[in-house]
GROMACS .gro file of C-alpha atoms in nm:
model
  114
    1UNK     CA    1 -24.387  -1.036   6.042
    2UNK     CA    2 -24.144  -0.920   6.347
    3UNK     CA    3 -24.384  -0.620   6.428
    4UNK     CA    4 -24.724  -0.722   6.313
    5UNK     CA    5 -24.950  -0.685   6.645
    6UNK     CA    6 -25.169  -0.995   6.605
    7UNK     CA    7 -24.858  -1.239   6.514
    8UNK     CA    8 -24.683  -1.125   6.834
    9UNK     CA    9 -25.065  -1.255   6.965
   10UNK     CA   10 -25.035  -1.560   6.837
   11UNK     CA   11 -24.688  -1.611   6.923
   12UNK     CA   12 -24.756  -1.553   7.313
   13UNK     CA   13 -24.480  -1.270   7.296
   14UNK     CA   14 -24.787  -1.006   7.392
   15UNK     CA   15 -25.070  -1.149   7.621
   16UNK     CA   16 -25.414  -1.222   7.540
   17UNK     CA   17 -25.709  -1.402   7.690
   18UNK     CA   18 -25.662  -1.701   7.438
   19UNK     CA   19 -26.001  -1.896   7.398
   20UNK     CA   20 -25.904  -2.147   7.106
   21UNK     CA   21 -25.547  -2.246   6.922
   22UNK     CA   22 -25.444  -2.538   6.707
   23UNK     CA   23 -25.190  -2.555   6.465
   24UNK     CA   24 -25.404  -2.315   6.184
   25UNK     CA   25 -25.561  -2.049   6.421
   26UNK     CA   26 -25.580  -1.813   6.753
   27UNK     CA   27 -25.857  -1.668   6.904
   28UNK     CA   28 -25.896  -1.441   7.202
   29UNK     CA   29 -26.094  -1.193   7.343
   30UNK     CA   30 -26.107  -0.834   7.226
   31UNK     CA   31 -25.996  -0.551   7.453
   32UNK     CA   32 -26.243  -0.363   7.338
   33UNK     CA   33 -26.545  -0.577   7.388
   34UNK     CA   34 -26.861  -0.420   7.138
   35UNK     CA   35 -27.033  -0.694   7.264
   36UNK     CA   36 -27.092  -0.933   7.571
   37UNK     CA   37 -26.892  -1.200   7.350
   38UNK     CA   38 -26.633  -1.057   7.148
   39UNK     CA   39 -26.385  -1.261   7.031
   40UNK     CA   40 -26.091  -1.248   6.734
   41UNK     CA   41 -26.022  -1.539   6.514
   42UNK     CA   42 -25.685  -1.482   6.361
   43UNK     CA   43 -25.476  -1.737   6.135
   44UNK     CA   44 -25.126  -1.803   6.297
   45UNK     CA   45 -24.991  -1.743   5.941
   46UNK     CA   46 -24.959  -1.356   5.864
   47UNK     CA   47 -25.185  -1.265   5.619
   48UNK     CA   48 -25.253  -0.872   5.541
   49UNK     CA   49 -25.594  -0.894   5.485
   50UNK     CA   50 -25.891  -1.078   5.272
   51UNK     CA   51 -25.702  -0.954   4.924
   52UNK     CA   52 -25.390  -1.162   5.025
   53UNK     CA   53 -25.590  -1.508   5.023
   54UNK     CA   54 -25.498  -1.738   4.748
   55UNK     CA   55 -25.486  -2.060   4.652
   56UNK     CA   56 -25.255  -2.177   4.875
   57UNK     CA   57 -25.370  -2.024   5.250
   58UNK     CA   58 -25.731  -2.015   5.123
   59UNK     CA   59 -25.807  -2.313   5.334
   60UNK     CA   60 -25.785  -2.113   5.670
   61UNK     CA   61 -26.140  -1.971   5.572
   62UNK     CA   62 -26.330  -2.275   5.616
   63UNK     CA   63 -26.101  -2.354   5.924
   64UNK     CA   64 -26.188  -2.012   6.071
   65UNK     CA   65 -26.552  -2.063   6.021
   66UNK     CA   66 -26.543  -2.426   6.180
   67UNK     CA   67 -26.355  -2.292   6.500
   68UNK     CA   68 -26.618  -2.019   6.518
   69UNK     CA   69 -26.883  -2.301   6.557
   70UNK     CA   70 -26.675  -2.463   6.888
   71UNK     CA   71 -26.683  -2.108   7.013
   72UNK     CA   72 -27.011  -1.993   6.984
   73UNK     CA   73 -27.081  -2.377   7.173
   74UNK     CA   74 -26.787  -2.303   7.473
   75UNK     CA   75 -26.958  -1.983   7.509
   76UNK     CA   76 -27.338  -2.012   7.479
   77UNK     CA   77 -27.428  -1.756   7.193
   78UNK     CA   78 -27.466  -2.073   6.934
   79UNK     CA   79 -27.851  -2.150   7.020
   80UNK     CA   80 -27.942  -1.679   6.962
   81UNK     CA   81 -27.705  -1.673   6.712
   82UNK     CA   82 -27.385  -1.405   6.649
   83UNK     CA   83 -27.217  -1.210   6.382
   84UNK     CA   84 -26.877  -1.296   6.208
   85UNK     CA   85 -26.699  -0.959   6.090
   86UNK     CA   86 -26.406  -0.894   5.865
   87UNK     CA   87 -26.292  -0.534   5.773
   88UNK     CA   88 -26.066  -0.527   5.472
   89UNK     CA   89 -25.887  -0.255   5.432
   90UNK     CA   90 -25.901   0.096   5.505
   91UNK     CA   91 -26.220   0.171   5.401
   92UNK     CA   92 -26.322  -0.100   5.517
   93UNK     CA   93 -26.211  -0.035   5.867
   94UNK     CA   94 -25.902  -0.290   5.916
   95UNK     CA   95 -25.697  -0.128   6.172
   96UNK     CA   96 -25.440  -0.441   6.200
   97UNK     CA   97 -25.281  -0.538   5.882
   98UNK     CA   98 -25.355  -0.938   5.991
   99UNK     CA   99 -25.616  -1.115   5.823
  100UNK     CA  100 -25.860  -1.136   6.159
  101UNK     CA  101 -26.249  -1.210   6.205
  102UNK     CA  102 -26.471  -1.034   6.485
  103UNK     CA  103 -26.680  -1.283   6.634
  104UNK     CA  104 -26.986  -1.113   6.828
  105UNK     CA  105 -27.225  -1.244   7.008
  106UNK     CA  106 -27.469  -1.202   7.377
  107UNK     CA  107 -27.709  -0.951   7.278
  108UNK     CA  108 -27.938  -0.864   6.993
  109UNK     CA  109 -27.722  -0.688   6.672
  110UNK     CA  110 -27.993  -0.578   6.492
  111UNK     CA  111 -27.868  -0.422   6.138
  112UNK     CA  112 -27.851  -0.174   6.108
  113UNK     CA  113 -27.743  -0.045   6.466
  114UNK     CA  114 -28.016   0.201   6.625
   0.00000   0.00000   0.00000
């Protein structure tokens, strides 16, 4: 997608603080930091949201979740533990229409917030 935020992210065309990419994925952190570790795990292949997985890109999921492990490791939130978000839709919240996981961590998130 020529104007789609996050693949212009993942593309290098707008900077980011990248903390992971291979060939399936790009993370980096948010600009808007909710927490002391908050960082977005996007696929490099455009995919609207949760309701466009199929058969075919379904595989990124598991990917996603396994990169998530290496960065909660790099940076130190995988001993107290974090929270993996996706907002689909929105209702749901999604403000960029790219598939994209909030990974946040560094502080207690007790549920719900108060």
């Amino acid at each position: 997608m020529n104007d789609c935020l996050f693949c212009k992210i993942a593309n290098k065309e707008i900077p980011s603080q990248c903390v992971y990419e291979d060939e399936l994925v790009f993370a980096f952190k948010d600009i808007e930091p909710q927490a002391p570790v908050h960082i977005l795990i996007i696929p490099k292949e455009h995919i609207l949201s949760a309701m466009e997985l199929n058969e075919e890109n379904a595989n990124v999921i598991s990917h996603i979740f396994l990169v998530a492990g290496k960065i909660a490791k790099d940076s130190g939130i995988d001993k107290t533990g974090f929270r993996i978000v996706n907002n689909c839709g929105v209702d749901g919240g999604q403000t960029v229409g790219h598939l994209h996981f909030h990974m946040l961590g560094g502080r207690n998130l007790m549920w719900p917030p108060g």
